[in-house]
mmCIF file of C-alpha atoms (C1' of nucleotides) and ligand atoms in Angstrom:
data_model
loop_
_atom_site.group_PDB
_atom_site.id
_atom_site.type_symbol
_atom_site.label_atom_id
_atom_site.label_comp_id
_atom_site.label_asym_id
_atom_site.label_seq_id
_atom_site.Cartn_x
_atom_site.Cartn_y
_atom_site.Cartn_z
ATOM 1 C CA MET A 10 -22.696 -3.233 -15.554
ATOM 2 C CA LYS A 11 -20.982 0.147 -15.188
ATOM 3 C CA GLN A 12 -22.399 3.241 -16.782
ATOM 4 C CA ARG A 13 -20.539 5.240 -19.494
ATOM 5 C CA SER A 14 -20.706 8.538 -17.410
ATOM 6 C CA ASP A 15 -18.489 6.972 -14.802
ATOM 7 C CA GLU A 16 -15.957 5.878 -17.372
ATOM 8 C CA HIS A 17 -16.400 9.392 -18.583
ATOM 9 C CA HIS A 18 -16.056 10.842 -15.423
ATOM 10 C CA LEU A 19 -12.649 8.819 -14.513
ATOM 11 C CA ALA A 20 -11.189 9.776 -17.777
ATOM 12 C CA GLU A 21 -11.764 13.406 -16.925
ATOM 13 C CA GLN A 22 -10.441 12.858 -13.483
ATOM 14 C CA LEU A 23 -7.188 11.309 -14.811
ATOM 15 C CA GLU A 24 -6.873 13.918 -17.626
ATOM 16 C CA LYS A 25 -7.078 16.428 -14.739
ATOM 17 C CA ALA A 26 -4.095 14.703 -13.124
ATOM 18 C CA GLY A 27 -2.170 14.621 -16.157
ATOM 19 C CA ILE A 28 -2.683 11.270 -17.011
ATOM 20 C CA ARG A 29 -3.482 10.038 -20.718
ATOM 21 C CA PRO A 30 -6.777 7.886 -20.143
ATOM 22 C CA SER A 31 -6.024 4.949 -21.922
ATOM 23 C CA ALA A 32 -8.589 2.053 -21.176
ATOM 24 C CA GLN A 33 -6.421 0.254 -19.116
ATOM 25 C CA ARG A 34 -5.906 3.056 -16.814
ATOM 26 C CA VAL A 35 -9.397 3.858 -16.657
ATOM 27 C CA ALA A 36 -10.255 0.293 -16.123
ATOM 28 C CA ILE A 37 -7.896 0.444 -13.235
ATOM 29 C CA ALA A 38 -8.894 3.754 -11.763
ATOM 30 C CA GLY A 39 -12.651 2.481 -11.776
ATOM 31 C CA TYR A 40 -11.533 0.091 -9.027
ATOM 32 C CA VAL A 41 -8.569 1.526 -7.170
ATOM 33 C CA LEU A 42 -9.527 4.962 -7.002
ATOM 34 C CA SER A 43 -12.877 4.398 -5.128
ATOM 35 C CA THR A 44 -12.240 1.493 -2.903
ATOM 36 C CA ALA A 45 -12.354 1.453 0.594
ATOM 37 C CA ASP A 46 -9.931 -1.420 0.840
ATOM 38 C CA HIS A 47 -6.174 -0.846 0.812
ATOM 39 C CA PRO A 48 -5.457 -3.279 -1.899
ATOM 40 C CA SER A 49 -1.868 -4.465 -2.898
ATOM 41 C CA ALA A 50 -0.697 -4.263 -6.223
ATOM 42 C CA ASP A 51 -1.884 -7.750 -7.143
ATOM 43 C CA GLU A 52 -4.909 -7.775 -5.672
ATOM 44 C CA VAL A 53 -5.726 -4.667 -7.866
ATOM 45 C CA TRP A 54 -4.549 -6.655 -11.160
ATOM 46 C CA GLN A 55 -6.673 -9.744 -9.896
ATOM 47 C CA ARG A 56 -9.684 -7.564 -9.597
ATOM 48 C CA VAL A 57 -9.051 -5.525 -12.912
ATOM 49 C CA LYS A 58 -8.641 -8.662 -14.747
ATOM 50 C CA THR A 59 -12.230 -10.024 -13.979
ATOM 51 C CA ASP A 60 -13.791 -7.121 -16.137
ATOM 52 C CA PHE A 61 -10.723 -6.757 -18.273
ATOM 53 C CA PRO A 62 -8.932 -10.224 -18.799
ATOM 54 C CA MET A 63 -6.285 -9.123 -20.987
ATOM 55 C CA VAL A 64 -4.576 -6.442 -18.782
ATOM 56 C CA SER A 65 -0.980 -7.404 -18.109
ATOM 57 C CA ARG A 66 0.594 -7.223 -14.846
ATOM 58 C CA ALA A 67 3.162 -4.931 -15.826
ATOM 59 C CA THR A 68 0.439 -2.424 -16.880
ATOM 60 C CA VAL A 69 -1.239 -2.448 -13.355
ATOM 61 C CA TYR A 70 1.864 -2.067 -11.633
ATOM 62 C CA ASN A 71 3.029 0.618 -14.133
ATOM 63 C CA THR A 72 -0.281 2.298 -13.797
ATOM 64 C CA LEU A 73 -0.443 2.256 -9.929
ATOM 65 C CA GLN A 74 2.945 3.672 -9.934
ATOM 66 C CA LEU A 75 2.029 6.625 -12.335
ATOM 67 C CA PHE A 76 -1.263 7.140 -10.220
ATOM 68 C CA THR A 77 0.707 7.554 -7.037
ATOM 69 C CA GLU A 78 3.454 9.910 -8.875
ATOM 70 C CA HIS A 79 0.458 12.284 -9.782
ATOM 71 C CA GLY A 80 -0.870 12.366 -6.380
ATOM 72 C CA LEU A 81 -4.217 10.019 -6.931
ATOM 73 C CA LEU A 82 -2.875 7.395 -4.769
ATOM 74 C CA ARG A 83 -0.496 6.803 -1.931
ATOM 75 C CA GLN A 84 1.596 3.889 -1.012
ATOM 76 C CA LEU A 85 1.246 2.767 2.484
ATOM 77 C CA VAL A 86 3.904 0.235 3.944
ATOM 78 C CA LEU A 87 1.158 -2.014 5.966
ATOM 79 C CA ALA A 88 1.028 -4.818 3.855
ATOM 80 C CA GLU A 89 0.931 -8.125 5.946
ATOM 81 C CA GLY A 90 3.829 -10.673 5.367
ATOM 82 C CA CYS A 91 6.555 -8.330 4.755
ATOM 83 C CA VAL A 92 7.726 -7.809 8.744
ATOM 84 C CA VAL A 93 10.891 -6.733 10.194
ATOM 85 C CA PHE A 94 11.815 -7.880 13.875
ATOM 86 C CA ASP A 95 12.229 -5.610 16.752
ATOM 87 C CA PRO A 96 13.955 -6.573 19.892
ATOM 88 C CA LYS A 97 12.488 -3.935 21.799
ATOM 89 C CA VAL A 98 9.164 -5.308 22.722
ATOM 90 C CA GLU A 99 7.796 -2.717 25.044
ATOM 91 C CA PRO A 100 5.566 0.083 23.293
ATOM 92 C CA HIS A 101 7.330 2.631 21.459
ATOM 93 C CA HIS A 102 6.782 4.643 18.211
ATOM 94 C CA HIS A 103 8.969 4.646 15.195
ATOM 95 C CA PHE A 104 10.703 7.104 12.592
ATOM 96 C CA VAL A 105 11.528 5.789 8.930
ATOM 97 C CA ASP A 106 14.100 7.757 7.418
ATOM 98 C CA ASP A 107 13.082 8.733 3.793
ATOM 99 C CA ALA A 108 16.564 8.728 2.414
ATOM 100 C CA THR A 109 17.767 5.401 3.832
ATOM 101 C CA GLY A 110 14.544 3.415 4.753
ATOM 102 C CA ALA A 111 16.134 2.905 8.173
ATOM 103 C CA ILE A 112 13.956 2.626 11.055
ATOM 104 C CA GLU A 113 14.580 4.324 14.404
ATOM 105 C CA ASP A 114 13.139 3.789 17.627
ATOM 106 C CA ILE A 115 10.865 6.954 19.229
ATOM 107 C CA PRO A 116 10.655 6.485 23.153
ATOM 108 C CA TRP A 117 6.900 6.239 23.990
ATOM 109 C CA ALA A 118 7.140 9.169 26.172
ATOM 110 C CA ALA A 119 8.310 11.229 23.484
ATOM 111 C CA LEU A 120 4.916 11.551 21.566
ATOM 112 C CA ARG A 121 1.522 11.358 22.936
ATOM 113 C CA VAL A 122 -1.814 10.076 21.116
ATOM 114 C CA ALA A 123 -4.978 11.736 22.480
ATOM 115 C CA LYS A 124 -8.615 9.932 21.952
ATOM 116 C CA VAL A 125 -7.373 6.429 21.226
ATOM 117 C CA ASP A 126 -9.962 4.961 23.981
ATOM 118 C CA ASP A 127 -12.891 7.279 22.105
ATOM 119 C CA LEU A 128 -12.609 4.890 19.217
ATOM 120 C CA GLU A 129 -15.841 3.252 18.506
ATOM 121 C CA GLY A 130 -16.265 -0.306 17.924
ATOM 122 C CA VAL A 131 -12.941 -1.644 18.167
ATOM 123 C CA ASP A 132 -10.764 -3.407 20.939
ATOM 124 C CA VAL A 133 -7.238 -1.710 20.757
ATOM 125 C CA ARG A 134 -4.556 -4.130 21.225
ATOM 126 C CA GLU A 135 -1.578 -1.827 20.597
ATOM 127 C CA TYR A 136 -0.946 1.097 18.456
ATOM 128 C CA MET A 137 2.001 3.254 17.430
ATOM 129 C CA VAL A 138 2.808 6.581 15.618
ATOM 130 C CA VAL A 139 4.903 6.225 12.508
ATOM 131 C CA VAL A 140 6.696 9.111 11.527
ATOM 132 C CA ARG A 141 8.354 9.543 8.160
ATOM 133 C CA GLY A 142 10.900 12.062 7.079
ATOM 134 C CA ARG A 143 14.508 12.998 6.880
ATOM 135 C CA ARG A 144 17.015 13.248 9.792
ATOM 136 C CA ARG A 145 18.452 16.713 9.783
ATOM 137 C CA GLY A 146 22.011 17.504 10.240
ATOM 138 C CA LYS A 147 23.490 14.286 8.219
ATOM 139 C CA LYS A 148 26.860 13.203 9.821
ATOM 140 C CA ALA A 149 29.236 15.732 8.495
ATOM 141 C CA PRO A 150 32.195 14.651 6.685
ATOM 142 C CA MET B 8 35.582 -11.656 18.257
ATOM 143 C CA LYS B 9 32.820 -12.903 20.832
ATOM 144 C CA GLN B 10 33.253 -13.565 24.532
ATOM 145 C CA ARG B 11 31.907 -17.394 25.973
ATOM 146 C CA SER B 12 30.457 -14.945 28.859
ATOM 147 C CA ASP B 13 27.904 -13.351 26.086
ATOM 148 C CA GLU B 14 26.844 -16.787 24.973
ATOM 149 C CA HIS B 15 26.321 -17.965 28.271
ATOM 150 C CA HIS B 16 24.403 -14.871 29.178
ATOM 151 C CA LEU B 17 22.399 -15.392 26.164
ATOM 152 C CA ALA B 18 21.864 -19.012 26.586
ATOM 153 C CA GLU B 19 20.408 -18.109 30.231
ATOM 154 C CA GLN B 20 18.180 -15.583 28.577
ATOM 155 C CA LEU B 21 16.916 -18.074 26.135
ATOM 156 C CA GLU B 22 16.070 -20.599 28.908
ATOM 157 C CA LYS B 23 14.540 -18.113 30.878
ATOM 158 C CA ALA B 24 11.987 -17.490 27.978
ATOM 159 C CA GLY B 25 11.430 -21.070 27.931
ATOM 160 C CA ILE B 26 13.703 -21.809 24.886
ATOM 161 C CA ARG B 27 16.146 -24.403 24.526
ATOM 162 C CA PRO B 28 19.448 -22.733 23.788
ATOM 163 C CA SER B 29 21.018 -24.622 20.873
ATOM 164 C CA ALA B 30 24.034 -23.425 19.303
ATOM 165 C CA GLN B 31 21.836 -21.832 16.064
ATOM 166 C CA ARG B 32 19.461 -20.149 18.322
ATOM 167 C CA VAL B 33 22.221 -18.596 20.296
ATOM 168 C CA ALA B 34 23.802 -17.417 17.322
ATOM 169 C CA ILE B 35 20.828 -15.773 15.956
ATOM 170 C CA ALA B 36 19.757 -14.313 19.372
ATOM 171 C CA GLY B 37 23.438 -12.662 19.535
ATOM 172 C CA TYR B 38 22.416 -10.704 16.779
ATOM 173 C CA VAL B 39 18.711 -10.056 16.510
ATOM 174 C CA LEU B 40 18.334 -9.721 20.343
ATOM 175 C CA SER B 41 20.547 -6.797 20.744
ATOM 176 C CA THR B 42 20.469 -4.727 17.402
ATOM 177 C CA ALA B 43 19.537 -1.460 17.083
ATOM 178 C CA ASP B 44 18.208 -1.783 13.589
ATOM 179 C CA HIS B 45 14.828 -3.660 12.630
ATOM 180 C CA PRO B 46 15.970 -6.280 10.323
ATOM 181 C CA SER B 47 13.885 -8.541 7.905
ATOM 182 C CA ALA B 48 14.366 -12.436 8.361
ATOM 183 C CA ASP B 49 16.389 -12.615 5.449
ATOM 184 C CA GLU B 50 18.557 -9.726 6.839
ATOM 185 C CA VAL B 51 19.047 -11.944 9.969
ATOM 186 C CA TRP B 52 19.844 -14.812 7.968
ATOM 187 C CA GLN B 53 22.442 -13.091 5.920
ATOM 188 C CA ARG B 54 23.918 -11.547 9.208
ATOM 189 C CA VAL B 55 23.836 -14.720 11.275
ATOM 190 C CA LYS B 56 25.385 -16.617 8.338
ATOM 191 C CA THR B 57 28.561 -14.713 8.443
ATOM 192 C CA ASP B 58 29.852 -16.491 11.654
ATOM 193 C CA PHE B 59 27.698 -19.502 11.722
ATOM 194 C CA PRO B 60 28.046 -20.362 7.747
ATOM 195 C CA MET B 61 25.959 -23.616 7.896
ATOM 196 C CA VAL B 62 22.565 -22.222 9.244
ATOM 197 C CA SER B 63 19.956 -22.944 7.126
ATOM 198 C CA ARG B 64 17.243 -20.380 6.180
ATOM 199 C CA ALA B 65 14.423 -22.517 7.446
ATOM 200 C CA THR B 66 16.155 -22.520 11.093
ATOM 201 C CA VAL B 67 16.448 -18.700 11.143
ATOM 202 C CA TYR B 68 12.691 -18.248 10.102
ATOM 203 C CA ASN B 69 11.364 -20.959 12.388
ATOM 204 C CA THR B 70 13.755 -19.149 15.293
ATOM 205 C CA LEU B 71 12.281 -15.896 14.726
ATOM 206 C CA GLN B 72 8.912 -17.111 14.642
ATOM 207 C CA LEU B 73 9.800 -18.756 18.253
ATOM 208 C CA PHE B 74 11.399 -16.072 19.599
ATOM 209 C CA THR B 75 8.342 -13.640 18.770
ATOM 210 C CA GLU B 76 5.825 -16.465 20.186
ATOM 211 C CA HIS B 77 8.004 -16.234 23.458
ATOM 212 C CA GLY B 78 7.901 -12.417 23.507
ATOM 213 C CA LEU B 79 11.725 -11.810 22.896
ATOM 214 C CA LEU B 80 10.713 -10.141 19.484
ATOM 215 C CA ARG B 81 7.857 -8.354 18.030
ATOM 216 C CA GLN B 82 7.125 -8.300 14.312
ATOM 217 C CA LEU B 83 6.449 -4.846 12.816
ATOM 218 C CA VAL B 84 4.767 -4.566 9.493
ATOM 219 C CA LEU B 85 6.988 -1.575 8.050
ATOM 220 C CA ALA B 86 9.371 -3.028 5.665
ATOM 221 C CA GLU B 87 9.642 -1.247 2.193
ATOM 222 C CA GLY B 88 8.690 -2.910 -0.699
ATOM 223 C CA CYS B 89 5.518 -4.290 0.785
ATOM 224 C CA VAL B 90 2.856 -1.941 -0.054
ATOM 225 C CA VAL B 91 -0.580 -1.500 -0.550
ATOM 226 C CA PHE B 92 -2.565 1.206 -2.154
ATOM 227 C CA ASP B 93 -4.801 3.934 -0.778
ATOM 228 C CA PRO B 94 -7.035 6.592 -2.742
ATOM 229 C CA LYS B 95 -7.644 8.641 0.152
ATOM 230 C CA VAL B 96 -4.451 10.646 -0.070
ATOM 231 C CA GLU B 97 -5.063 13.193 2.680
ATOM 232 C CA PRO B 98 -3.665 12.721 5.995
ATOM 233 C CA HIS B 99 -5.476 10.197 8.111
ATOM 234 C CA HIS B 100 -4.837 7.135 10.263
ATOM 235 C CA HIS B 101 -5.376 3.558 10.101
ATOM 236 C CA PHE B 102 -6.947 0.565 12.043
ATOM 237 C CA VAL B 103 -5.663 -3.083 11.238
ATOM 238 C CA ASP B 104 -7.964 -5.678 12.385
ATOM 239 C CA ASP B 105 -6.155 -8.682 13.897
ATOM 240 C CA ALA B 106 -8.757 -11.082 12.801
ATOM 241 C CA THR B 107 -8.860 -10.264 9.204
ATOM 242 C CA GLY B 108 -5.874 -8.288 8.493
ATOM 243 C CA ALA B 109 -8.211 -5.580 6.766
ATOM 244 C CA ILE B 110 -7.003 -2.009 7.060
ATOM 245 C CA GLU B 111 -9.743 0.407 7.427
ATOM 246 C CA ASP B 112 -9.427 4.719 7.874
ATOM 247 C CA ILE B 113 -9.322 6.162 10.779
ATOM 248 C CA PRO B 114 -10.174 10.263 10.166
ATOM 249 C CA TRP B 115 -7.428 12.748 11.033
ATOM 250 C CA ALA B 116 -9.605 14.165 13.582
ATOM 251 C CA ALA B 117 -10.396 11.238 15.452
ATOM 252 C CA LEU B 118 -7.044 11.190 16.986
ATOM 253 C CA ARG B 119 -4.369 13.803 18.050
ATOM 254 C CA VAL B 120 -0.681 13.505 18.421
ATOM 255 C CA ALA B 121 1.222 15.738 20.565
ATOM 256 C CA LYS B 122 4.792 16.526 20.730
ATOM 257 C CA VAL B 123 5.744 15.772 17.189
ATOM 258 C CA ASP B 124 7.137 19.106 16.451
ATOM 259 C CA ASP B 125 9.419 18.613 19.626
ATOM 260 C CA LEU B 126 11.136 15.620 18.245
ATOM 261 C CA GLU B 127 15.012 16.428 17.627
ATOM 262 C CA GLY B 128 16.809 16.088 14.552
ATOM 263 C CA VAL B 129 14.161 15.191 12.113
ATOM 264 C CA ASP B 130 12.324 16.997 9.214
ATOM 265 C CA VAL B 131 8.824 15.179 9.413
ATOM 266 C CA ARG B 132 7.262 14.938 6.060
ATOM 267 C CA GLU B 133 4.163 12.634 7.534
ATOM 268 C CA TYR B 134 3.016 10.772 10.391
ATOM 269 C CA MET B 135 0.309 8.701 11.200
ATOM 270 C CA VAL B 136 -1.171 6.241 14.062
ATOM 271 C CA VAL B 137 -1.219 2.566 13.418
ATOM 272 C CA VAL B 138 -3.861 0.970 15.502
ATOM 273 C CA ARG B 139 -4.389 -3.085 15.827
ATOM 274 C CA GLY B 140 -6.958 -4.831 17.521
ATOM 275 C CA ARG B 141 -10.195 -6.423 16.749
ATOM 276 C CA ARG B 142 -13.652 -5.081 15.716
ATOM 277 C CA ARG B 143 -16.037 -5.260 18.395
ATOM 278 C CA GLY B 144 -19.742 -6.369 17.835
ATOM 279 C CA LYS B 145 -18.919 -8.466 14.813
ATOM 280 C CA LYS B 146 -21.848 -8.429 11.989
ATOM 281 C CA ALA B 147 -24.366 -10.940 13.638
ATOM 282 C CA PRO B 148 -25.487 -13.625 11.535
ATOM 283 C "C1'" DG C 17 24.458 -47.667 24.039
ATOM 284 C "C1'" DG C 18 19.458 -47.690 22.669
ATOM 285 C "C1'" DT C 19 14.913 -45.112 21.668
ATOM 286 C "C1'" DC C 20 12.326 -41.218 21.916
ATOM 287 C "C1'" DT C 21 11.927 -36.428 20.516
ATOM 288 C "C1'" DT C 22 13.258 -31.825 19.282
ATOM 289 C "C1'" DT C 23 15.953 -29.364 15.919
ATOM 290 C "C1'" DT C 24 18.162 -28.508 11.856
ATOM 291 C "C1'" DT C 25 18.725 -29.055 6.974
ATOM 292 C "C1'" DA C 26 18.596 -28.733 1.942
ATOM 293 C "C1'" DG C 27 15.875 -28.016 -1.629
ATOM 294 C "C1'" DA C 28 11.731 -27.634 -3.816
ATOM 295 C "C1'" DC C 29 7.804 -24.706 -4.261
ATOM 296 C "C1'" DT C 30 5.086 -20.331 -4.714
ATOM 297 C "C1'" DA C 31 4.126 -15.281 -4.607
ATOM 298 C "C1'" DC C 32 5.061 -11.245 -6.018
ATOM 299 C "C1'" DG C 33 7.481 -7.303 -7.605
ATOM 300 C "C1'" DT C 34 10.869 -5.834 -11.682
ATOM 301 C "C1'" DC C 35 12.638 -5.699 -15.986
ATOM 302 C "C1'" DC C 36 12.970 -5.703 -20.870
ATOM 303 C "C1'" DA C 37 12.345 -6.470 -25.812
ATOM 304 C "C1'" DA C 38 8.708 -6.988 -29.138
ATOM 305 C "C1'" DT C 39 4.208 -5.119 -30.069
ATOM 306 C "C1'" DT C 40 0.126 -2.364 -30.411
ATOM 307 C "C1'" DA C 41 -2.416 1.800 -30.171
ATOM 308 C "C1'" DT C 42 -2.059 6.810 -30.186
ATOM 309 C "C1'" DC C 43 -0.621 11.640 -31.487
ATOM 310 C "C1'" DG C 44 0.632 15.389 -34.732
ATOM 311 C "C1'" DG C 45 1.737 16.860 -39.291
ATOM 312 C "C1'" DC C 46 0.635 16.636 -43.711
ATOM 313 C "C1'" DG D 20 -6.848 9.581 -44.553
ATOM 314 C "C1'" DC D 21 -1.956 8.557 -44.412
ATOM 315 C "C1'" DC D 22 2.594 8.225 -42.084
ATOM 316 C "C1'" DG D 23 6.560 8.623 -39.133
ATOM 317 C "C1'" DA D 24 7.192 9.519 -34.223
ATOM 318 C "C1'" DT D 25 6.027 8.832 -29.672
ATOM 319 C "C1'" DA D 26 3.447 6.518 -25.856
ATOM 320 C "C1'" DA D 27 1.495 2.724 -23.653
ATOM 321 C "C1'" DT D 28 0.816 -2.156 -23.403
ATOM 322 C "C1'" DT D 29 2.098 -6.866 -23.336
ATOM 323 C "C1'" DG D 30 4.039 -11.719 -22.405
ATOM 324 C "C1'" DG D 31 7.310 -13.565 -20.285
ATOM 325 C "C1'" DA D 32 11.818 -14.068 -18.232
ATOM 326 C "C1'" DC D 33 13.967 -12.915 -13.896
ATOM 327 C "C1'" DG D 34 15.223 -12.359 -8.856
ATOM 328 C "C1'" DT D 35 14.051 -12.288 -4.217
ATOM 329 C "C1'" DA D 36 12.265 -13.260 -0.090
ATOM 330 C "C1'" DG D 37 8.767 -16.496 2.416
ATOM 331 C "C1'" DT D 38 6.641 -21.408 2.968
ATOM 332 C "C1'" DC D 39 6.706 -26.261 3.027
ATOM 333 C "C1'" DT D 40 8.558 -30.878 3.726
ATOM 334 C "C1'" DA D 41 10.615 -35.024 4.054
ATOM 335 C "C1'" DA D 42 15.125 -36.945 5.627
ATOM 336 C "C1'" DA D 43 18.983 -36.436 8.931
ATOM 337 C "C1'" DA D 44 21.369 -34.707 12.871
ATOM 338 C "C1'" DA D 45 21.384 -33.774 17.895
ATOM 339 C "C1'" DG D 46 19.684 -33.942 22.417
ATOM 340 C "C1'" DA D 47 17.044 -35.913 26.304
ATOM 341 C "C1'" DC D 48 16.541 -39.901 28.991
ATOM 342 C "C1'" DC D 49 16.947 -44.101 30.897
HETATM 343 MN MN1 MN E 227 -18.489 14.791 -17.367
HETATM 344 MN MN1 MN E 228 25.368 -15.815 33.585
HETATM 345 ZN ZN1 ZN E 229 11.591 -0.609 17.499
HETATM 346 ZN ZN1 ZN E 230 -6.451 4.963 4.084
#
DNA sequence: GGTCTTTTTAGACTACGTCCAATTATCGGC
DNA sequence: GCCGATAATTGGACGTAGTCTAAAAAGACC
């Protein structure tokens, strides 16, 4: 069972971020702001429902969006099952344009990642740098 | 319009990879093996349908899977619209376990990426290294 | 041509993200 | 505390895209 002080502290955290701490939002925060997982929206919904069965999916999705806008969460595009295909099969890095979502290749030699071999407890199969930002000097009209 | 020689060359490429070059597969290869985009499966389907209207979705999905298994394509988990949420909002890298799909945090200081500032023509908002592989020394029973 | 194998197909099914109009909860002024 | 205004929540409809299947079509081989 969860302590009242936890909920109190969560409510304070939400208020500090400029978010009104409704019961639903506190329940969602209780899971998603402290987990070491990287859950999808539906996983958050499933989890929150176990001790708050009446919460709706729309509320969970809206709340995650709200938390993200207020800097309490970030969204990572890393969910398995949503893939794109790349005919360049040799190692390379990727740039994702914030404006368009377009994915561009960055040659392997253009960046260098140090200390990958020092990672403890993992057998590395591959790695890449994902850079996000904007193209400068958009094609002038 | 496409030249016969292109199709012939594509068919050879498929055969070399151990794939029987049916008309559908050649049509799919004609787009996906040479594009600079990083298309989703459905985008490939939409595109291929424009000059091969009767191709089914299942064939496109199966073929992309086949091409990937034979090393002609790779799958990237970078498609917008499929996100997970991360309560750790400060910069860090990520490890994705091939066996489980679990995403783990790698501290920012554990890796270093050189030459990001040298990238031409882009304003970088953020970047991260995505490492894929297997955890060594799985929890013994 | 006959037969066996491979490939393709249409469509059902599912998962999950989005949207909306109606309801409920909360807030500030009185 | 009461009341109108505002904000939040809800259920369910909707759309998109990925998966699966059983049957048909195409191709290989003799
Ligand atoms: Mn407190
Ligand atoms: Mn040739
Ligand atoms: Zn690429
Ligand atoms: Zn993380």
